[in-house]
Amino acid sequence: MKEENARPVFDMDHALDITGGDTEFLKELVELFNADCPQKLNVISRAIEDKDFKTLDEAAHSLKGASGNLGLACLHELSLKLEKMGKSENTDGADETFKELEEEIERFGKFISRPGWEEK
Amino acid sequence: MKLLIVEDEKTIRMTLQRLLETQGYDVLAAENGREGWEIFEKEKDDIYFAILDWMMPEMNGLELCRRIKESSVSHYIYVMFLTGKKDVESIIEGFETGADDYITKPFNRREILARLSVGERIVDLEKKLKEKNELLHILAIKDGLTGILNRRALFERLEEELSRSDRIRNPLCLIMLDIDHFKKVNDVHGHVMGDKVLVEVVNRINSVLRPYDIIGRYGGEEFLVGASVPDPETGRKIAERIRACVGERPFEIDGEHLNVRISLSVTSIMPSGNGDADNILEAAIKSADSALYRAKEKGRNRVECR
């Protein structure tokens, strides 16, 4: 994890807004999201490798929606970048972006492993 | 009133469902367009709102929106897109497919609720409009005083019934009746009393008719009854029964006792199979008119057959 990435993993205001301040529910959603991540990353990585633009577009779009919903701002931005690559059928720089995505997911994983992360 | 959520991303679907349920919405949730359509077809009579994601496997939200808007449902269904597609072309396409609103992800809790309340206003307006229309329809076909069919609606119903009788090869019996010396009731007791007499005459006639017989107000104190009968003799019997039920005992209105009598004519329209209901009915009414005139000539309070 890079120290220079000072941006918060969570936009807590957003996360608490959509869950109505219910931190237990937020934790439940985050667990579900986290459990889905490896599979989503797999699909994206293979799509980049195969230059399967349609799949890249769809998978990145799906990750973008889910991360945006939870207020995972950095993840949301990175998946948006990959979605655009899929749409424009140009994967220049996709490997770097994917790497950043992996790192961000790792950072997210660490963040939610700390007890009390959901307290603002 | 149910609300349908169709969203393939589980965490978003759960977020929405929880949010809307805590606001009192009765939520149905589906995880792709095809499943959404299946639920919709089963529950469409109760579904008033739909929130659709666009990009989904099996059937996308655009196709689902199109199907929902084209389905035959008796009420308005307010459809919102909730999607990550933010470009203007998509937004326009969404609206052109029939969507009522378009929200982009990530959504804000208060915004989505505010937008849904716009949907509730529309649904509510449509419901009120429909109720008013039904009321107007009733006013358009009914005689305001007696509640039976007015002249125009009566003719429409009789034409329909004539075609039906023709099809099943039954005669249609037309009974025309007129209150004897009704002018005198108005002159002696006033028009308020006259109106009450008309209402009571209709009540009494209705009490001897079958639910599917037709009765309407033909003119001031003139009424027409249409009944599909097995033979003309049955028609004459119905007319006699009507005459008896009106005249057999005096009307008690506002403490006064009035003897009311009616004259009637019976015309049977035999099935012809030529289908020209309009002209056949006109001719039958003409002959019913002249037969009624004869009943009056012959001393009133009687049934005259053509």
GROMACS .gro file of C-alpha atoms in nm:
model
  426
    1MET     CA    1   0.000   0.000   0.000
    2LYS     CA    2   0.139   0.337  -0.098
    3GLU     CA    3   0.168   0.586   0.178
    4GLU     CA    4   0.120   0.882  -0.057
    5ASN     CA    5  -0.239   0.779  -0.126
    6ALA     CA    6  -0.390   0.998   0.138
    7ARG     CA    7  -0.741   0.992   0.001
    8PRO     CA    8  -0.983   0.809   0.228
    9VAL     CA    9  -1.104   0.466   0.121
   10PHE     CA   10  -1.461   0.554   0.212
   11ASP     CA   11  -1.671   0.856   0.157
   12MET     CA   12  -1.832   0.795   0.492
   13ASP     CA   13  -2.092   1.067   0.449
   14HIS     CA   14  -2.221   0.892   0.141
   15ALA     CA   15  -2.205   0.545   0.292
   16LEU     CA   16  -2.403   0.654   0.594
   17ASP     CA   17  -2.646   0.851   0.380
   18ILE     CA   18  -2.754   0.558   0.168
   19THR     CA   19  -2.776   0.320   0.462
   20GLY     CA   20  -2.967   0.569   0.670
   21GLY     CA   21  -2.692   0.566   0.934
   22ASP     CA   22  -2.734   0.194   0.995
   23THR     CA   23  -2.372   0.082   1.046
   24GLU     CA   24  -2.465  -0.284   1.087
   25PHE     CA   25  -2.632  -0.280   0.748
   26LEU     CA   26  -2.334  -0.098   0.600
   27LYS     CA   27  -2.103  -0.369   0.735
   28GLU     CA   28  -2.324  -0.635   0.581
   29LEU     CA   29  -2.310  -0.465   0.241
   30VAL     CA   30  -1.935  -0.419   0.263
   31GLU     CA   31  -1.884  -0.787   0.344
   32LEU     CA   32  -2.091  -0.886   0.043
   33PHE     CA   33  -1.902  -0.647  -0.178
   34ASN     CA   34  -1.568  -0.770  -0.047
   35ALA     CA   35  -1.660  -1.132  -0.107
   36ASP     CA   36  -1.746  -1.049  -0.469
   37CYS     CA   37  -1.424  -0.858  -0.539
   38PRO     CA   38  -1.186  -1.141  -0.637
   39GLN     CA   39  -1.427  -1.269  -0.899
   40LYS     CA   40  -1.482  -0.923  -1.039
   41LEU     CA   41  -1.110  -0.857  -1.055
   42ASN     CA   42  -1.058  -1.185  -1.235
   43VAL     CA   43  -1.305  -1.102  -1.506
   44ILE     CA   44  -1.154  -0.757  -1.556
   45SER     CA   45  -0.798  -0.885  -1.568
   46ARG     CA   46  -0.883  -1.152  -1.823
   47ALA     CA   47  -1.079  -0.905  -2.033
   48ILE     CA   48  -0.778  -0.672  -2.045
   49GLU     CA   49  -0.552  -0.958  -2.140
   50ASP     CA   50  -0.786  -1.080  -2.415
   51LYS     CA   51  -0.871  -0.729  -2.528
   52ASP     CA   52  -1.232  -0.829  -2.477
   53PHE     CA   53  -1.363  -0.473  -2.471
   54LYS     CA   54  -1.727  -0.555  -2.421
   55THR     CA   55  -1.660  -0.769  -2.114
   56LEU     CA   56  -1.419  -0.508  -1.977
   57ASP     CA   57  -1.685  -0.241  -2.023
   58GLU     CA   58  -1.952  -0.448  -1.849
   59ALA     CA   59  -1.739  -0.579  -1.563
   60ALA     CA   60  -1.585  -0.240  -1.489
   61HIS     CA   61  -1.931  -0.081  -1.511
   62SER     CA   62  -2.060  -0.329  -1.256
   63LEU     CA   63  -1.769  -0.266  -1.018
   64LYS     CA   64  -1.815   0.108  -1.067
   65GLY     CA   65  -2.181   0.084  -0.965
   66ALA     CA   66  -2.116  -0.126  -0.659
   67SER     CA   67  -1.822   0.081  -0.534
   68GLY     CA   68  -2.000   0.409  -0.603
   69ASN     CA   69  -2.299   0.288  -0.408
   70LEU     CA   70  -2.085   0.221  -0.101
   71GLY     CA   71  -1.893   0.547  -0.131
   72LEU     CA   72  -1.563   0.383  -0.223
   73ALA     CA   73  -1.445   0.690  -0.406
   74CYS     CA   74  -1.106   0.577  -0.538
   75LEU     CA   75  -1.234   0.239  -0.651
   76HIS     CA   76  -1.520   0.412  -0.823
   77GLU     CA   77  -1.281   0.636  -1.018
   78LEU     CA   78  -1.049   0.353  -1.119
   79SER     CA   79  -1.331   0.133  -1.244
   80LEU     CA   80  -1.471   0.426  -1.436
   81LYS     CA   81  -1.133   0.462  -1.608
   82LEU     CA   82  -1.137   0.094  -1.706
   83GLU     CA   83  -1.496   0.115  -1.823
   84LYS     CA   84  -1.402   0.401  -2.054
   85MET     CA   85  -1.116   0.197  -2.195
   86GLY     CA   86  -1.359  -0.083  -2.271
   87LYS     CA   87  -1.603   0.155  -2.437
   88SER     CA   88  -1.340   0.327  -2.648
   89GLU     CA   89  -1.182  -0.010  -2.728
   90ASN     CA   90  -0.843   0.125  -2.627
   91THR     CA   91  -0.667  -0.049  -2.342
   92ASP     CA   92  -0.351   0.162  -2.345
   93GLY     CA   93  -0.241   0.195  -1.984
   94ALA     CA   94  -0.495  -0.061  -1.868
   95ASP     CA   95  -0.234  -0.271  -1.693
   96GLU     CA   96  -0.126   0.021  -1.476
   97THR     CA   97  -0.482   0.112  -1.396
   98PHE     CA   98  -0.558  -0.247  -1.310
   99LYS     CA   99  -0.261  -0.254  -1.077
  100GLU     CA  100  -0.386   0.058  -0.903
  101LEU     CA  101  -0.725  -0.108  -0.877
  102GLU     CA  102  -0.575  -0.413  -0.710
  103GLU     CA  103  -0.384  -0.194  -0.467
  104GLU     CA  104  -0.694   0.002  -0.386
  105ILE     CA  105  -0.886  -0.315  -0.318
  106GLU     CA  106  -0.607  -0.429  -0.091
  107ARG     CA  107  -0.620  -0.096   0.089
  108PHE     CA  108  -0.997  -0.137   0.120
  109GLY     CA  109  -0.952  -0.490   0.257
  110LYS     CA  110  -0.713  -0.367   0.523
  111PHE     CA  111  -0.935  -0.076   0.608
  112ILE     CA  112  -1.237  -0.294   0.678
  113SER     CA  113  -1.037  -0.545   0.876
  114ARG     CA  114  -0.982  -0.280   1.145
  115PRO     CA  115  -1.246  -0.302   1.413
  116GLY     CA  116  -1.462   0.005   1.432
  117TRP     CA  117  -1.385   0.124   1.078
  118GLU     CA  118  -1.753   0.193   1.028
  119GLU     CA  119  -1.759   0.454   1.303
  120LYS     CA  120  -1.720   0.790   1.145
  121MET     CA  121  -4.930  -0.011  -0.429
  122LYS     CA  122  -4.610  -0.198  -0.498
  123LEU     CA  123  -4.272  -0.083  -0.617
  124LEU     CA  124  -4.053  -0.300  -0.838
  125ILE     CA  125  -3.674  -0.276  -0.816
  126VAL     CA  126  -3.472  -0.439  -1.091
  127GLU     CA  127  -3.099  -0.425  -1.028
  128ASP     CA  128  -2.833  -0.687  -1.091
  129GLU     CA  129  -2.576  -0.558  -0.841
  130LYS     CA  130  -2.673  -0.724  -0.517
  131THR     CA  131  -2.543  -0.460  -0.275
  132ILE     CA  132  -2.718  -0.180  -0.464
  133ARG     CA  133  -3.040  -0.379  -0.480
  134MET     CA  134  -3.024  -0.441  -0.105
  135THR     CA  135  -2.947  -0.076  -0.033
  136LEU     CA  136  -3.243   0.041  -0.237
  137GLN     CA  137  -3.480  -0.219  -0.101
  138ARG     CA  138  -3.390  -0.137   0.259
  139LEU     CA  139  -3.419   0.236   0.198
  140LEU     CA  140  -3.758   0.213   0.032
  141GLU     CA  141  -3.898  -0.039   0.278
  142THR     CA  142  -3.813   0.186   0.570
  143GLN     CA  143  -4.009   0.456   0.387
  144GLY     CA  144  -4.312   0.228   0.377
  145TYR     CA  145  -4.294   0.111   0.016
  146ASP     CA  146  -4.404  -0.242  -0.058
  147VAL     CA  147  -4.100  -0.358  -0.253
  148LEU     CA  148  -4.054  -0.638  -0.505
  149ALA     CA  149  -3.697  -0.698  -0.615
  150ALA     CA  150  -3.552  -0.872  -0.917
  151GLU     CA  151  -3.189  -0.927  -1.019
  152ASN     CA  152  -3.217  -0.892  -1.395
  153GLY     CA  153  -3.458  -0.774  -1.662
  154ARG     CA  154  -3.602  -1.115  -1.738
  155GLU     CA  155  -3.679  -1.186  -1.374
  156GLY     CA  156  -3.816  -0.833  -1.341
  157TRP     CA  157  -4.050  -0.897  -1.632
  158GLU     CA  158  -4.171  -1.226  -1.480
  159ILE     CA  159  -4.251  -1.056  -1.151
  160PHE     CA  160  -4.411  -0.767  -1.335
  161GLU     CA  161  -4.643  -0.993  -1.531
  162LYS     CA  162  -4.756  -1.164  -1.214
  163GLU     CA  163  -4.801  -0.851  -1.004
  164LYS     CA  164  -4.873  -0.576  -1.256
  165ASP     CA  165  -5.215  -0.492  -1.117
  166ASP     CA  166  -5.049  -0.387  -0.792
  167ILE     CA  167  -4.728  -0.233  -0.927
  168TYR     CA  168  -4.735   0.146  -0.956
  169PHE     CA  169  -4.362   0.226  -0.950
  170ALA     CA  170  -4.057   0.066  -1.106
  171ILE     CA  171  -3.690   0.154  -1.054
  172LEU     CA  172  -3.476  -0.003  -1.322
  173ASP     CA  173  -3.106  -0.042  -1.369
  174TRP     CA  174  -3.007  -0.022  -1.734
  175MET     CA  175  -2.713  -0.258  -1.787
  176MET     CA  176  -2.814  -0.603  -1.672
  177PRO     CA  177  -2.768  -0.957  -1.798
  178GLU     CA  178  -3.045  -1.151  -1.978
  179MET     CA  179  -3.266  -0.849  -2.040
  180ASN     CA  180  -3.154  -0.493  -1.997
  181GLY     CA  181  -3.352  -0.219  -1.831
  182LEU     CA  182  -3.431  -0.045  -2.158
  183GLU     CA  183  -3.611  -0.349  -2.296
  184LEU     CA  184  -3.788  -0.402  -1.966
  185CYS     CA  185  -3.900  -0.039  -1.959
  186ARG     CA  186  -4.038  -0.073  -2.310
  187ARG     CA  187  -4.231  -0.386  -2.216
  188ILE     CA  188  -4.372  -0.233  -1.900
  189LYS     CA  189  -4.489   0.076  -2.086
  190GLU     CA  190  -4.647  -0.132  -2.363
  191SER     CA  191  -4.826  -0.374  -2.130
  192SER     CA  192  -5.196  -0.340  -2.078
  193VAL     CA  193  -5.250  -0.224  -1.724
  194SER     CA  194  -5.545  -0.019  -1.608
  195HIS     CA  195  -5.332   0.233  -1.417
  196TYR     CA  196  -5.025   0.444  -1.478
  197ILE     CA  197  -4.689   0.293  -1.391
  198TYR     CA  198  -4.418   0.540  -1.302
  199VAL     CA  199  -4.084   0.412  -1.428
  200MET     CA  200  -3.747   0.548  -1.320
  201PHE     CA  201  -3.406   0.457  -1.446
  202LEU     CA  202  -3.132   0.431  -1.187
  203THR     CA  203  -2.815   0.378  -1.385
  204GLY     CA  204  -2.447   0.452  -1.417
  205LYS     CA  205  -2.500   0.567  -1.775
  206LYS     CA  206  -2.459   0.940  -1.753
  207ASP     CA  207  -2.418   1.048  -2.115
  208VAL     CA  208  -2.685   1.265  -2.271
  209GLU     CA  209  -2.761   1.017  -2.549
  210SER     CA  210  -2.848   0.746  -2.296
  211ILE     CA  211  -3.060   0.981  -2.090
  212ILE     CA  212  -3.258   1.080  -2.399
  213GLU     CA  213  -3.294   0.720  -2.509
  214GLY     CA  214  -3.422   0.628  -2.163
  215PHE     CA  215  -3.689   0.894  -2.173
  216GLU     CA  216  -3.782   0.809  -2.530
  217THR     CA  217  -3.840   0.449  -2.425
  218GLY     CA  218  -4.106   0.574  -2.187
  219ALA     CA  219  -3.921   0.634  -1.860
  220ASP     CA  220  -4.066   0.906  -1.638
  221ASP     CA  221  -3.743   0.986  -1.460
  222TYR     CA  222  -3.373   0.918  -1.487
  223ILE     CA  223  -3.133   0.912  -1.195
  224THR     CA  224  -2.763   0.843  -1.218
  225LYS     CA  225  -2.552   0.641  -0.978
  226PRO     CA  226  -2.433   0.675  -0.715
  227PHE     CA  227  -2.764   0.795  -0.587
  228ASN     CA  228  -2.844   1.015  -0.295
  229ARG     CA  229  -3.101   0.896  -0.046
  230ARG     CA  230  -3.301   1.216  -0.016
  231GLU     CA  231  -3.296   1.283  -0.386
  232ILE     CA  232  -3.436   0.945  -0.479
  233LEU     CA  233  -3.713   0.980  -0.222
  234ALA     CA  234  -3.797   1.330  -0.346
  235ARG     CA  235  -3.815   1.202  -0.701
  236LEU     CA  236  -4.034   0.913  -0.597
  237SER     CA  237  -4.274   1.156  -0.436
  238VAL     CA  238  -4.307   1.323  -0.776
  239GLY     CA  239  -4.403   0.981  -0.906
  240GLU     CA  240  -4.665   0.952  -0.635
  241ARG     CA  241  -4.813   1.284  -0.742
  242ILE     CA  242  -4.845   1.163  -1.101
  243VAL     CA  243  -4.994   0.828  -0.998
  244ASP     CA  244  -5.237   1.006  -0.770
  245LEU     CA  245  -5.340   1.255  -1.039
  246GLU     CA  246  -5.408   0.977  -1.282
  247LYS     CA  247  -5.618   0.793  -1.026
  248LYS     CA  248  -5.827   1.102  -0.959
  249LEU     CA  249  -5.869   1.168  -1.329
  250LYS     CA  250  -5.991   0.816  -1.381
  251GLU     CA  251  -6.244   0.846  -1.100
  252LYS     CA  252  -6.373   1.171  -1.246
  253ASN     CA  253  -6.401   1.012  -1.589
  254GLU     CA  254  -6.605   0.728  -1.450
  255LEU     CA  255  -6.834   0.977  -1.283
  256LEU     CA  256  -6.868   1.175  -1.606
  257HIS     CA  257  -6.949   0.858  -1.793
  258ILE     CA  258  -7.229   0.780  -1.551
  259LEU     CA  259  -7.359   1.135  -1.581
  260ALA     CA  260  -7.344   1.107  -1.959
  261ILE     CA  261  -7.555   0.795  -1.983
  262LYS     CA  262  -7.799   0.834  -1.697
  263ASP     CA  263  -8.113   1.035  -1.657
  264GLY     CA  264  -8.038   1.270  -1.369
  265LEU     CA  265  -8.379   1.237  -1.203
  266THR     CA  266  -8.457   0.867  -1.223
  267GLY     CA  267  -8.111   0.715  -1.263
  268ILE     CA  268  -8.215   0.503  -1.562
  269LEU     CA  269  -8.061   0.544  -1.907
  270ASN     CA  270  -8.114   0.875  -2.079
  271ARG     CA  271  -8.253   0.891  -2.429
  272ARG     CA  272  -7.923   0.877  -2.616
  273ALA     CA  273  -7.777   0.594  -2.407
  274LEU     CA  274  -8.110   0.410  -2.427
  275PHE     CA  275  -8.096   0.402  -2.806
  276GLU     CA  276  -7.738   0.281  -2.802
  277ARG     CA  277  -7.825   0.002  -2.559
  278LEU     CA  278  -8.134  -0.098  -2.756
  279GLU     CA  279  -7.933  -0.118  -3.077
  280GLU     CA  280  -7.678  -0.341  -2.905
  281GLU     CA  281  -7.952  -0.557  -2.762
  282LEU     CA  282  -8.125  -0.577  -3.098
  283SER     CA  283  -7.808  -0.709  -3.260
  284ARG     CA  284  -7.767  -0.959  -2.980
  285SER     CA  285  -8.128  -1.079  -2.999
  286ASP     CA  286  -8.092  -1.110  -3.372
  287ARG     CA  287  -7.786  -1.327  -3.327
  288ILE     CA  288  -7.955  -1.562  -3.083
  289ARG     CA  289  -8.277  -1.555  -3.290
  290ASN     CA  290  -8.494  -1.414  -3.014
  291PRO     CA  291  -8.756  -1.145  -3.060
  292LEU     CA  292  -8.681  -0.819  -2.886
  293CYS     CA  293  -8.990  -0.680  -2.721
  294LEU     CA  294  -9.020  -0.305  -2.702
  295ILE     CA  295  -9.259  -0.160  -2.445
  296MET     CA  296  -9.337   0.207  -2.464
  297LEU     CA  297  -9.529   0.360  -2.177
  298ASP     CA  298  -9.664   0.695  -2.078
  299ILE     CA  299  -9.814   0.819  -1.751
  300ASP     CA  300 -10.181   0.901  -1.793
  301HIS     CA  301 -10.278   1.263  -1.726
  302PHE     CA  302  -9.934   1.344  -1.595
  303LYS     CA  303  -9.981   1.711  -1.675
  304LYS     CA  304 -10.258   1.718  -1.418
  305VAL     CA  305 -10.019   1.589  -1.146
  306ASN     CA  306  -9.786   1.875  -1.219
  307ASP     CA  307 -10.064   2.130  -1.237
  308VAL     CA  308 -10.240   2.022  -0.918
  309HIS     CA  309  -9.947   1.909  -0.699
  310GLY     CA  310  -9.654   2.098  -0.847
  311HIS     CA  311  -9.343   1.988  -1.032
  312VAL     CA  312  -9.167   1.859  -0.722
  313MET     CA  313  -9.446   1.611  -0.673
  314GLY     CA  314  -9.440   1.535  -1.046
  315ASP     CA  315  -9.073   1.445  -1.022
  316LYS     CA  316  -9.138   1.217  -0.728
  317VAL     CA  317  -9.411   1.040  -0.921
  318LEU     CA  318  -9.168   0.979  -1.208
  319VAL     CA  319  -8.914   0.832  -0.968
  320GLU     CA  320  -9.173   0.605  -0.806
  321VAL     CA  321  -9.301   0.486  -1.144
  322VAL     CA  322  -8.946   0.388  -1.239
  323ASN     CA  323  -8.892   0.213  -0.904
  324ARG     CA  324  -9.208   0.010  -0.949
  325ILE     CA  325  -9.125  -0.085  -1.306
  326ASN     CA  326  -8.774  -0.184  -1.206
  327SER     CA  327  -8.914  -0.412  -0.938
  328VAL     CA  328  -9.082  -0.630  -1.202
  329LEU     CA  329  -8.804  -0.625  -1.462
  330ARG     CA  330  -8.519  -0.872  -1.484
  331PRO     CA  331  -8.172  -0.730  -1.414
  332TYR     CA  332  -8.073  -0.756  -1.780
  333ASP     CA  333  -8.382  -0.585  -1.919
  334ILE     CA  334  -8.332  -0.235  -2.053
  335ILE     CA  335  -8.518   0.068  -1.929
  336GLY     CA  336  -8.467   0.431  -2.023
  337ARG     CA  337  -8.637   0.766  -2.024
  338TYR     CA  338  -8.768   0.833  -2.371
  339GLY     CA  339  -8.926   1.170  -2.306
  340GLY     CA  340  -9.077   1.375  -2.021
  341GLU     CA  341  -9.316   1.113  -1.882
  342GLU     CA  342  -9.249   0.849  -2.144
  343PHE     CA  343  -9.034   0.542  -2.092
  344LEU     CA  344  -8.908   0.258  -2.306
  345VAL     CA  345  -8.840  -0.095  -2.192
  346GLY     CA  346  -8.648  -0.346  -2.401
  347ALA     CA  347  -8.657  -0.716  -2.320
  348SER     CA  348  -8.532  -1.014  -2.512
  349VAL     CA  349  -8.818  -1.266  -2.503
  350PRO     CA  350  -8.886  -1.613  -2.638
  351ASP     CA  351  -9.209  -1.502  -2.809
  352PRO     CA  352  -9.428  -1.191  -2.849
  353GLU     CA  353  -9.681  -1.320  -2.595
  354THR     CA  354  -9.418  -1.301  -2.319
  355GLY     CA  355  -9.366  -0.938  -2.412
  356ARG     CA  356  -9.734  -0.867  -2.366
  357LYS     CA  357  -9.726  -1.035  -2.024
  358ILE     CA  358  -9.434  -0.820  -1.912
  359ALA     CA  359  -9.626  -0.510  -2.022
  360GLU     CA  360  -9.932  -0.622  -1.826
  361ARG     CA  361  -9.717  -0.680  -1.520
  362ILE     CA  362  -9.574  -0.329  -1.551
  363ARG     CA  363  -9.920  -0.178  -1.589
  364ALA     CA  364 -10.041  -0.368  -1.282
  365CYS     CA  365  -9.747  -0.279  -1.057
  366VAL     CA  366  -9.789   0.093  -1.124
  367GLY     CA  367 -10.168   0.106  -1.095
  368GLU     CA  368 -10.248  -0.159  -0.834
  369ARG     CA  369 -10.206   0.061  -0.526
  370PRO     CA  370 -10.192   0.438  -0.485
  371PHE     CA  371  -9.861   0.624  -0.459
  372GLU     CA  372  -9.792   0.762  -0.113
  373ILE     CA  373  -9.580   1.071  -0.150
  374ASP     CA  374  -9.530   1.332   0.123
  375GLY     CA  375  -9.845   1.222   0.301
  376GLU     CA  376 -10.058   1.239  -0.012
  377HIS     CA  377 -10.220   0.952  -0.194
  378LEU     CA  378 -10.218   0.960  -0.572
  379ASN     CA  379 -10.365   0.716  -0.816
  380VAL     CA  380 -10.122   0.681  -1.107
  381ARG     CA  381 -10.206   0.492  -1.423
  382ILE     CA  382 -10.005   0.422  -1.731
  383SER     CA  383 -10.077   0.332  -2.092
  384LEU     CA  384  -9.850   0.095  -2.277
  385SER     CA  385  -9.777  -0.041  -2.620
  386VAL     CA  386  -9.589  -0.359  -2.707
  387THR     CA  387  -9.399  -0.410  -3.028
  388SER     CA  388  -9.201  -0.721  -3.099
  389ILE     CA  389  -8.906  -0.701  -3.329
  390MET     CA  390  -8.863  -1.042  -3.487
  391PRO     CA  391  -8.509  -1.155  -3.573
  392SER     CA  392  -8.437  -1.067  -3.934
  393GLY     CA  393  -8.068  -1.137  -3.967
  394ASN     CA  394  -8.013  -0.836  -4.187
  395GLY     CA  395  -7.829  -0.646  -3.916
  396ASP     CA  396  -7.955  -0.295  -3.987
  397ALA     CA  397  -8.026  -0.226  -3.619
  398ASP     CA  398  -8.049   0.148  -3.664
  399ASN     CA  399  -8.339   0.149  -3.911
  400ILE     CA  400  -8.519  -0.148  -3.763
  401LEU     CA  401  -8.523   0.021  -3.425
  402GLU     CA  402  -8.650   0.347  -3.569
  403ALA     CA  403  -8.937   0.172  -3.747
  404ALA     CA  404  -9.024  -0.027  -3.433
  405ILE     CA  405  -9.034   0.287  -3.221
  406LYS     CA  406  -9.260   0.451  -3.474
  407SER     CA  407  -9.507   0.166  -3.457
  408ALA     CA  408  -9.478   0.154  -3.077
  409ASP     CA  409  -9.566   0.523  -3.080
  410SER     CA  410  -9.880   0.473  -3.282
  411ALA     CA  411  -9.986   0.173  -3.075
  412LEU     CA  412  -9.943   0.383  -2.762
  413TYR     CA  413 -10.159   0.650  -2.922
  414ARG     CA  414 -10.427   0.384  -2.975
  415ALA     CA  415 -10.403   0.280  -2.609
  416LYS     CA  416 -10.472   0.639  -2.512
  417GLU     CA  417 -10.760   0.663  -2.759
  418LYS     CA  418 -10.917   0.347  -2.623
  419GLY     CA  419 -10.936   0.489  -2.273
  420ARG     CA  420 -10.588   0.469  -2.120
  421ASN     CA  421 -10.460   0.237  -1.840
  422ARG     CA  422 -10.424  -0.043  -2.089
  423VAL     CA  423 -10.178  -0.238  -2.302
  424GLU     CA  424 -10.204  -0.219  -2.677
  425CYS     CA  425 -10.016  -0.461  -2.898
  426ARG     CA  426  -9.918  -0.386  -3.247
   0.00000   0.00000   0.00000
